[in-house]
Short mmCIF file of C-alpha atoms in Angstrom, two decimals:
data_model
loop_
_atom_site.label_atom_id
_atom_site.label_comp_id
_atom_site.label_asym_id
_atom_site.label_seq_id
_atom_site.Cartn_x
_atom_site.Cartn_y
_atom_site.Cartn_z
CA UNK A 23 2.90 6.40 -3.09
CA UNK A 24 1.61 6.16 -6.59
CA UNK A 25 -0.27 2.98 -5.73
CA UNK A 26 2.52 0.85 -7.17
CA UNK A 27 1.34 -2.02 -5.06
CA UNK A 28 -2.23 -1.76 -6.13
CA UNK A 29 -1.97 -1.43 -9.89
CA UNK A 30 -1.49 -5.15 -10.30
CA UNK A 31 -4.45 -5.90 -8.08
CA UNK A 32 -6.87 -4.42 -10.56
CA UNK A 33 -4.92 -4.50 -13.78
CA UNK A 34 -7.27 -7.03 -15.32
CA UNK A 35 -10.40 -5.03 -14.52
CA UNK A 36 -11.96 -3.43 -17.57
CA UNK A 37 -12.19 0.33 -17.32
CA UNK A 38 -13.54 0.87 -20.78
CA UNK A 39 -16.71 2.27 -19.33
CA UNK A 40 -14.73 4.96 -17.61
CA UNK A 41 -12.07 5.91 -20.13
CA UNK A 42 -8.89 7.86 -19.39
CA UNK A 43 -9.65 11.02 -17.45
CA UNK A 44 -13.27 10.54 -18.43
CA UNK A 45 -16.60 10.81 -16.69
CA UNK A 46 -19.02 8.16 -15.52
CA UNK A 47 -21.75 7.98 -18.16
CA UNK A 48 -24.78 9.95 -17.17
CA UNK A 49 -22.93 12.10 -14.64
CA UNK A 50 -22.45 15.09 -16.93
CA UNK A 51 -24.06 18.44 -16.54
CA UNK A 52 -22.97 21.66 -14.94
CA UNK A 53 -25.68 22.72 -12.47
CA UNK A 54 -24.77 23.85 -8.95
CA UNK A 55 -25.78 20.53 -7.36
CA UNK A 56 -22.99 18.61 -9.03
CA UNK A 57 -20.19 17.21 -6.84
CA UNK A 58 -16.98 16.48 -8.73
CA UNK A 59 -14.78 13.61 -7.54
CA UNK A 60 -11.37 12.72 -8.95
CA UNK A 61 -10.56 9.03 -8.67
CA UNK A 62 -7.47 7.28 -9.97
CA UNK A 63 -7.49 4.90 -12.91
CA UNK A 64 -7.98 1.25 -11.88
CA UNK A 65 -8.71 2.05 -8.24
CA UNK A 66 -12.26 0.71 -8.43
CA UNK A 67 -14.38 -1.03 -11.01
CA UNK A 68 -17.03 0.62 -13.16
CA UNK A 69 -19.69 -1.51 -11.46
CA UNK A 70 -18.69 -0.31 -8.01
CA UNK A 71 -18.88 3.33 -9.05
CA UNK A 72 -22.17 2.86 -10.87
CA UNK A 73 -23.70 1.22 -7.79
CA UNK A 74 -22.37 3.90 -5.46
CA UNK A 75 -23.61 6.69 -7.72
CA UNK A 76 -27.09 5.19 -8.00
CA UNK A 77 -27.40 4.60 -4.26
CA UNK A 78 -26.00 7.97 -3.21
CA UNK A 79 -28.08 10.01 -5.61
CA UNK A 80 -31.22 8.11 -4.58
CA UNK A 81 -30.54 9.07 -0.96
CA UNK A 82 -29.52 12.64 -1.90
CA UNK A 83 -31.90 13.77 -4.68
CA UNK A 84 -30.38 17.25 -4.84
CA UNK A 85 -26.88 15.94 -5.62
CA UNK A 86 -25.39 14.65 -8.85
CA UNK A 87 -22.01 12.89 -8.65
CA UNK A 88 -19.48 13.62 -11.37
CA UNK A 89 -16.67 11.04 -11.24
CA UNK A 90 -13.61 12.01 -13.27
CA UNK A 91 -10.97 9.33 -13.71
CA UNK A 92 -7.35 10.45 -13.54
CA UNK A 93 -4.06 8.86 -14.57
CA UNK A 94 -1.27 8.42 -12.01
CA UNK A 95 1.18 9.75 -14.57
CA UNK A 96 1.61 13.48 -13.96
CA UNK A 97 -1.04 13.60 -11.25
CA UNK A 98 1.13 15.51 -8.74
CA UNK A 99 1.29 18.86 -10.57
CA UNK A 100 -2.36 18.50 -11.56
CA UNK A 101 -3.44 18.12 -7.93
CA UNK A 102 -1.25 21.04 -6.85
CA UNK A 103 -2.89 23.22 -9.53
CA UNK A 104 -6.33 22.08 -8.38
CA UNK A 105 -5.55 22.91 -4.76
CA UNK A 106 -4.50 26.35 -5.92
CA UNK A 107 -7.93 26.96 -7.46
CA UNK A 108 -7.53 25.71 -11.03
CA UNK A 109 -10.55 23.56 -12.00
CA UNK A 110 -10.78 22.43 -8.39
CA UNK A 111 -12.83 19.26 -7.74
CA UNK A 112 -14.68 18.66 -4.50
CA UNK A 113 -12.95 15.38 -3.58
CA UNK A 114 -9.63 13.89 -4.72
CA UNK A 115 -8.25 10.39 -4.27
CA UNK A 116 -4.52 10.46 -3.51
CA UNK A 117 -1.91 7.87 -2.62
CA UNK A 118 -1.72 7.60 1.16
CA UNK A 119 1.91 8.75 1.27
CA UNK A 120 1.21 11.76 -0.98
CA UNK A 121 -0.89 13.63 1.58
CA UNK A 122 2.09 15.39 3.19
CA UNK A 123 3.23 17.04 -0.03
CA UNK A 124 -0.28 18.28 -0.77
CA UNK A 125 -0.83 19.50 2.79
CA UNK A 126 2.34 21.56 2.46
CA UNK A 127 0.54 23.68 -0.14
CA UNK A 128 -1.99 24.82 2.48
CA UNK A 129 -4.84 23.87 0.17
CA UNK A 130 -6.42 20.98 2.10
CA UNK A 131 -9.51 21.03 4.26
CA UNK A 132 -9.02 20.08 7.92
CA UNK A 133 -11.12 16.92 8.41
CA UNK A 134 -10.14 16.20 12.01
CA UNK A 135 -13.62 16.83 13.42
CA UNK A 136 -15.31 14.58 10.88
CA UNK A 137 -12.70 11.90 11.49
CA UNK A 138 -13.38 11.76 15.21
CA UNK A 139 -17.10 12.53 15.25
CA UNK A 140 -18.41 10.64 12.24
CA UNK A 141 -15.84 8.16 10.95
CA UNK A 142 -14.47 6.31 13.98
CA UNK A 143 -10.86 7.25 13.36
CA UNK A 144 -9.69 5.30 16.42
CA UNK A 145 -10.16 2.08 14.42
CA UNK A 146 -8.43 3.14 11.21
CA UNK A 147 -5.48 1.18 9.88
CA UNK A 148 -2.38 3.02 11.08
CA UNK A 149 -0.66 2.73 7.68
CA UNK A 150 -3.47 4.76 6.12
CA UNK A 151 -4.34 7.09 8.97
CA UNK A 152 -0.83 8.18 9.97
CA UNK A 153 0.27 9.62 6.60
CA UNK A 154 -3.06 11.45 6.34
CA UNK A 155 -2.34 13.32 9.57
CA UNK A 156 0.08 16.23 9.45
CA UNK A 157 0.98 18.06 12.65
CA UNK A 158 -2.00 16.54 14.43
CA UNK A 159 -4.45 17.63 11.71
CA UNK A 160 -6.26 14.92 9.72
CA UNK A 161 -6.28 15.93 6.06
CA UNK A 162 -6.52 12.50 4.43
CA UNK A 163 -9.40 10.10 5.12
CA UNK A 164 -8.35 6.43 4.70
CA UNK A 165 -10.17 4.74 1.83
CA UNK A 166 -8.59 1.35 1.10
CA UNK A 167 -5.37 -0.56 1.65
CA UNK A 168 -3.22 -3.38 0.32
CA UNK A 169 0.02 -4.78 1.63
CA UNK A 170 2.51 -7.55 1.10
CA UNK A 171 2.03 -11.13 2.26
CA UNK A 172 3.95 -14.35 1.71
CA UNK A 173 2.74 -16.22 -1.36
CA UNK A 174 3.78 -19.86 -1.20
CA UNK A 175 3.71 -23.02 -3.33
CA UNK A 176 1.58 -25.55 -1.46
CA UNK A 177 3.12 -28.53 -3.27
CA UNK A 178 6.65 -27.57 -2.24
CA UNK A 179 5.55 -27.03 1.37
CA UNK A 180 3.95 -30.46 1.39
CA UNK A 181 7.03 -32.11 -0.10
CA UNK A 182 9.15 -30.50 2.62
CA UNK A 183 6.82 -31.86 5.31
CA UNK A 184 5.67 -28.42 6.45
CA UNK A 185 2.13 -28.80 7.80
CA UNK A 186 1.80 -25.64 9.90
CA UNK A 187 2.40 -22.18 8.50
CA UNK A 188 5.07 -20.18 10.35
CA UNK A 189 3.97 -17.62 12.91
CA UNK A 190 7.41 -16.42 14.00
CA UNK A 191 10.56 -15.29 12.24
CA UNK A 192 12.52 -18.20 13.74
CA UNK A 193 10.07 -20.78 12.39
CA UNK A 194 9.95 -18.98 9.04
CA UNK A 195 13.72 -19.24 8.69
CA UNK A 196 13.68 -22.90 9.72
CA UNK A 197 10.96 -23.73 7.19
CA UNK A 198 12.68 -21.74 4.44
CA UNK A 199 15.89 -23.70 5.08
CA UNK A 200 13.96 -26.95 4.61
CA UNK A 201 12.49 -25.63 1.36
CA UNK A 202 15.82 -24.40 0.00
CA UNK A 203 17.03 -27.75 -1.36
CA UNK A 204 17.19 -30.07 -4.36
CA UNK A 205 17.23 -27.20 -6.85
CA UNK A 206 14.28 -25.38 -5.22
CA UNK A 207 14.56 -21.90 -3.73
CA UNK A 208 13.25 -21.57 -0.21
CA UNK A 209 12.65 -17.85 -0.63
CA UNK A 210 13.08 -15.72 -3.73
CA UNK A 211 13.87 -12.28 -2.30
CA UNK A 212 15.58 -9.70 -4.54
CA UNK A 213 18.28 -7.67 -2.87
CA UNK A 214 16.58 -4.30 -3.31
CA UNK A 215 13.04 -4.97 -2.07
CA UNK A 216 13.25 -2.04 0.33
CA UNK A 217 9.58 -2.11 1.31
CA UNK A 218 10.17 -5.57 2.81
CA UNK A 219 13.29 -4.30 4.58
CA UNK A 220 11.25 -1.43 6.01
CA UNK A 221 8.92 -3.95 7.66
CA UNK A 222 11.82 -5.73 9.33
CA UNK A 223 13.21 -2.39 10.53
CA UNK A 224 9.83 -1.41 12.00
CA UNK A 225 9.65 -4.80 13.73
CA UNK A 226 12.88 -3.93 15.50
CA UNK A 227 11.59 -0.53 16.59
CA UNK A 228 13.53 1.41 13.97
CA UNK A 229 12.62 3.88 11.23
CA UNK A 230 13.86 4.77 7.76
CA UNK A 231 14.00 8.42 8.85
CA UNK A 232 12.86 10.38 11.88
CA UNK A 233 11.55 13.90 12.44
CA UNK A 234 13.69 15.58 15.06
CA UNK A 235 12.17 18.91 15.93
CA UNK A 236 11.26 19.68 12.35
CA UNK A 237 14.48 18.34 10.89
CA UNK A 238 14.29 14.98 9.16
CA UNK A 239 17.23 12.61 9.56
CA UNK A 240 17.94 9.30 7.84
CA UNK A 241 18.19 6.55 10.47
CA UNK A 242 19.24 3.40 8.63
CA UNK A 243 22.35 3.38 10.84
CA UNK A 244 20.42 3.01 14.10
CA UNK A 245 20.93 -0.23 16.01
CA UNK A 246 17.31 -1.23 15.37
CA UNK A 247 17.52 -0.59 11.63
CA UNK A 248 20.75 -2.58 11.40
CA UNK A 249 19.04 -5.53 13.11
CA UNK A 250 16.32 -5.34 10.46
CA UNK A 251 18.93 -5.45 7.70
CA UNK A 252 20.64 -8.43 9.36
CA UNK A 253 17.40 -10.41 9.25
CA UNK A 254 16.88 -9.41 5.61
CA UNK A 255 20.34 -10.81 4.82
CA UNK A 256 19.49 -14.07 6.55
CA UNK A 257 16.24 -14.53 4.65
CA UNK A 258 17.59 -13.37 1.30
CA UNK A 259 20.34 -16.00 1.45
CA UNK A 260 17.76 -18.80 1.31
CA UNK A 261 17.23 -18.42 -2.44
CA UNK A 262 18.84 -17.09 -5.58
CA UNK A 263 17.33 -13.60 -5.68
CA UNK A 264 19.66 -11.05 -7.33
CA UNK A 265 21.50 -8.85 -4.87
CA UNK A 266 21.56 -5.83 -7.20
CA UNK A 267 17.95 -5.66 -8.42
CA UNK A 268 14.43 -5.17 -7.10
CA UNK A 269 11.30 -7.30 -7.46
CA UNK A 270 10.61 -6.00 -10.97
CA UNK A 271 13.97 -6.98 -12.51
CA UNK A 272 13.05 -9.66 -13.37
CA UNK A 273 9.38 -9.65 -12.30
CA UNK A 274 9.33 -11.97 -9.32
CA UNK A 275 5.97 -13.41 -10.31
CA UNK A 276 7.54 -14.76 -13.50
CA UNK A 277 10.32 -16.37 -11.46
CA UNK A 278 7.82 -17.97 -9.08
CA UNK A 279 5.75 -19.24 -12.01
CA UNK A 280 8.55 -21.60 -13.05
CA UNK A 281 7.51 -23.83 -10.14
CA UNK A 282 10.82 -24.14 -8.28
CA UNK A 283 10.35 -21.23 -5.86
CA UNK A 284 8.65 -21.97 -2.55
CA UNK A 285 7.92 -18.39 -1.43
CA UNK A 286 7.91 -14.77 -2.49
CA UNK A 287 6.81 -11.63 -0.63
CA UNK A 288 4.30 -9.63 -2.64
CA UNK A 289 0.73 -8.38 -2.81
CA UNK A 290 -1.81 -11.13 -3.53
CA UNK A 291 -2.44 -9.61 -6.95
CA UNK A 292 0.83 -11.20 -8.08
CA UNK A 293 -0.86 -14.60 -7.77
CA UNK A 294 -3.17 -13.72 -10.65
CA UNK A 295 -0.17 -13.02 -12.86
CA UNK A 296 1.56 -16.23 -11.70
CA UNK A 297 -1.45 -18.37 -12.58
CA UNK A 298 -1.81 -16.66 -15.92
CA UNK A 299 1.86 -17.37 -16.70
CA UNK A 300 1.65 -20.97 -15.46
CA UNK A 301 -1.93 -22.32 -15.32
CA UNK A 302 -0.64 -25.53 -13.73
CA UNK A 303 -0.19 -23.57 -10.48
CA UNK A 304 -3.89 -22.71 -10.18
CA UNK A 305 -5.16 -23.90 -6.84
CA UNK A 306 -1.62 -24.52 -5.59
CA UNK A 307 -0.88 -21.06 -4.19
CA UNK A 308 -1.33 -20.17 -0.56
CA UNK A 309 -0.93 -17.00 1.50
CA UNK A 310 0.10 -16.07 5.02
CA UNK A 311 1.03 -12.81 6.77
CA UNK A 312 4.72 -11.99 7.07
CA UNK A 313 5.65 -13.59 10.42
CA UNK A 314 6.58 -11.41 13.37
CA UNK A 315 9.30 -11.74 15.97
CA UNK A 316 6.80 -13.54 18.22
CA UNK A 317 3.55 -15.37 17.53
CA UNK A 318 1.56 -12.62 19.24
CA UNK A 319 1.29 -10.56 16.06
CA UNK A 320 2.40 -10.71 12.41
CA UNK A 321 5.35 -8.73 11.12
CA UNK A 322 5.16 -5.07 10.24
CA UNK A 323 4.36 -4.18 6.63
CA UNK A 324 4.28 -1.16 4.41
CA UNK A 325 0.66 -0.24 3.81
CA UNK A 326 -0.10 1.02 0.34
CA UNK A 327 -3.44 2.48 -0.60
CA UNK A 328 -5.42 5.65 -1.00
CA UNK A 329 -6.79 8.48 1.10
CA UNK A 330 -9.52 10.94 0.17
CA UNK A 331 -8.89 14.68 0.51
CA UNK A 332 -11.12 17.75 0.20
CA UNK A 333 -9.62 20.96 -1.26
CA UNK A 334 -10.19 24.18 0.66
CA UNK A 335 -11.10 25.88 -2.61
CA UNK A 336 -13.69 23.28 -3.60
CA UNK A 337 -16.95 24.95 -4.68
CA UNK A 338 -19.10 22.34 -2.93
CA UNK A 339 -16.83 21.52 -0.02
CA UNK A 340 -19.57 20.48 2.44
CA UNK A 341 -21.18 18.20 -0.13
CA UNK A 342 -17.76 16.74 -0.91
CA UNK A 343 -17.18 15.96 2.76
CA UNK A 344 -20.50 14.12 2.84
CA UNK A 345 -19.41 11.98 -0.12
CA UNK A 346 -16.13 11.19 1.64
CA UNK A 347 -18.02 10.11 4.76
CA UNK A 348 -20.11 7.73 2.69
CA UNK A 349 -17.19 6.23 0.75
CA UNK A 350 -15.19 5.78 3.96
CA UNK A 351 -18.15 4.50 5.98
CA UNK A 352 -18.86 0.89 6.91
CA UNK A 353 -21.44 0.12 4.20
CA UNK A 354 -19.30 1.04 1.22
CA UNK A 355 -16.09 -0.13 2.85
CA UNK A 356 -17.59 -3.61 3.03
CA UNK A 357 -18.73 -3.41 -0.57
CA UNK A 358 -15.32 -2.16 -1.68
CA UNK A 359 -13.52 -4.98 0.14
CA UNK A 360 -15.74 -7.65 -1.39
CA UNK A 361 -15.73 -6.17 -4.89
CA UNK A 362 -12.07 -5.22 -5.19
CA UNK A 363 -10.38 -7.56 -2.66
CA UNK A 364 -8.95 -4.59 -0.79
CA UNK A 365 -8.39 -4.34 2.93
CA UNK A 366 -11.06 -2.12 4.54
CA UNK A 367 -9.91 1.06 6.25
CA UNK A 368 -10.71 -0.21 9.75
CA UNK A 369 -9.43 -3.18 11.71
CA UNK A 370 -13.01 -3.69 12.95
CA UNK A 371 -14.15 -4.45 9.39
CA UNK A 372 -11.67 -7.26 8.76
CA UNK A 373 -14.45 -9.84 9.27
CA UNK A 374 -16.03 -8.94 5.92
CA UNK A 375 -13.23 -10.72 4.05
CA UNK A 376 -13.14 -13.89 6.14
CA UNK A 377 -12.92 -16.91 3.87
CA UNK A 378 -10.92 -15.01 1.27
CA UNK A 379 -7.49 -16.47 2.00
CA UNK A 380 -5.37 -13.89 0.25
CA UNK A 381 -7.27 -10.80 1.39
CA UNK A 382 -7.62 -12.15 4.93
CA UNK A 383 -3.84 -12.59 5.08
CA UNK A 384 -3.45 -8.98 3.94
CA UNK A 385 -5.90 -7.74 6.54
CA UNK A 386 -4.11 -9.57 9.33
CA UNK A 387 -0.84 -8.01 8.30
CA UNK A 388 -2.39 -4.57 7.78
CA UNK A 389 -3.09 -4.35 11.50
CA UNK A 390 0.70 -3.96 11.83
CA UNK A 391 0.93 -1.54 8.91
CA UNK A 392 3.14 1.51 8.60
CA UNK A 393 3.77 4.22 6.03
CA UNK A 394 6.95 5.78 4.74
CA UNK A 395 8.29 8.86 6.58
CA UNK A 396 5.68 11.61 6.54
CA UNK A 397 7.88 14.25 4.93
CA UNK A 398 6.80 16.25 1.87
CA UNK A 399 10.22 15.43 0.38
CA UNK A 400 10.03 11.66 0.77
CA UNK A 401 9.06 11.21 -2.88
CA UNK A 402 12.44 12.69 -3.80
CA UNK A 403 14.16 10.01 -1.70
CA UNK A 404 12.35 7.28 -3.59
CA UNK A 405 13.18 8.87 -6.94
CA UNK A 406 16.92 8.20 -6.52
CA UNK A 407 16.64 5.62 -3.79
CA UNK A 408 19.76 5.31 -1.60
CA UNK A 409 18.12 2.51 0.40
CA UNK A 410 18.38 0.17 -2.59
CA UNK A 411 22.06 0.93 -3.08
CA UNK A 412 22.68 0.40 0.64
CA UNK A 413 21.00 -3.01 0.56
CA UNK A 414 23.02 -4.18 -2.44
CA UNK A 415 26.26 -2.96 -0.88
CA UNK A 416 25.60 -4.92 2.32
CA UNK A 417 24.48 -8.09 0.51
CA UNK A 418 27.64 -7.96 -1.58
CA UNK A 419 29.83 -7.89 1.50
CA UNK A 420 30.01 -4.24 2.52
CA UNK A 421 30.17 -3.20 6.17
CA UNK A 422 26.52 -2.70 7.26
CA UNK A 423 27.21 0.14 9.71
CA UNK A 424 29.36 2.10 7.28
CA UNK A 425 27.00 1.61 4.35
CA UNK A 426 23.99 2.52 6.51
CA UNK A 427 25.69 5.72 7.65
CA UNK A 428 26.37 6.74 4.04
CA UNK A 429 22.77 6.02 2.98
CA UNK A 430 21.36 7.84 6.01
CA UNK A 431 23.38 10.93 5.21
CA UNK A 432 22.02 10.90 1.66
CA UNK A 433 18.46 10.57 2.94
CA UNK A 434 19.02 13.44 5.39
CA UNK A 435 20.30 15.65 2.57
CA UNK A 436 17.34 14.95 0.31
CA UNK A 437 14.81 15.51 3.08
CA UNK A 438 16.49 18.82 3.83
CA UNK A 439 16.09 19.83 0.20
CA UNK A 440 19.79 19.76 -0.60
#
């Protein structure tokens, strides 16, 4: 994933000190002790990087860190070239769901040993760890995560007499029905928000696609996936979200900012944009994890975020691995969570964001996180997304089983390279 979910979370952070594809000031030079790290634009703040650089170099006097900031636009071919030996850095930040396509090139360092021995991989968020593991080999080290939560209007909840936030799907539907009245929308859910649908499918035990002996098959037509779509229909009907558009058309934050929408499903970063659009809503927004089928755990969510990889052809591969260990370790994970309002890479670190309502809601949901199918061709599915067309067809009255079968066949074809 190209960190679509995370761009908004840091969009207001100044990166002037970094510059596009630039270098952290003072990290220049070309001696053999230099470790080059590619990080993506807006992933972290200049202050975080400056503090990390100062601390790391103080503890490792023979190493100089050279951070080079990259743009998401066109990053795929650039990483592939780097893995092939062209201006290869020592560490690269990649979207968590991009690891499979880079691993296919054969240019990634196997980090399985470090994961188990030094980084406590048993506690990693599954939505970050799973896409970093290909064929049982850990190539991507989880760095940070963000996921969707329910953002709600506290005033509208109070007016509807809702005093306890829903913990189950059934209660969520009941509350949303109460909220969907007198010109207010109980839930604004666009018809093509397929990441939300994916969570409901995972809750039912289904998948978007499955690997069957090396052959990927679309599985939207499974009984479990169809149950997920049925719940999506039920929830989507409790508002006026368009059936033929996603959350960006129009931007759902702008719709919420009008003040007559009780709930949307989005990353907490959307709240910043809502309050900027309508300052009267400051202090009136709340957050809770997407409810699950039972109160035992929240609903499943798509986990967006980044992993760190080490190229096999890196000139200072061992030094790069040491930097990855530090960035993914407890000390800097805590600092990253507090500075950037991200979810740490381990469930055991969730306590560091207690008291931060929005991030805590994300962290609770992240424990039930998943990633998109771990196929190198999944990006091609998203490029001409048949899931969106399937959702619109069903919401407009099409037969769910027939439409799901058609979409699944399209997914299967794309994953097979046809």
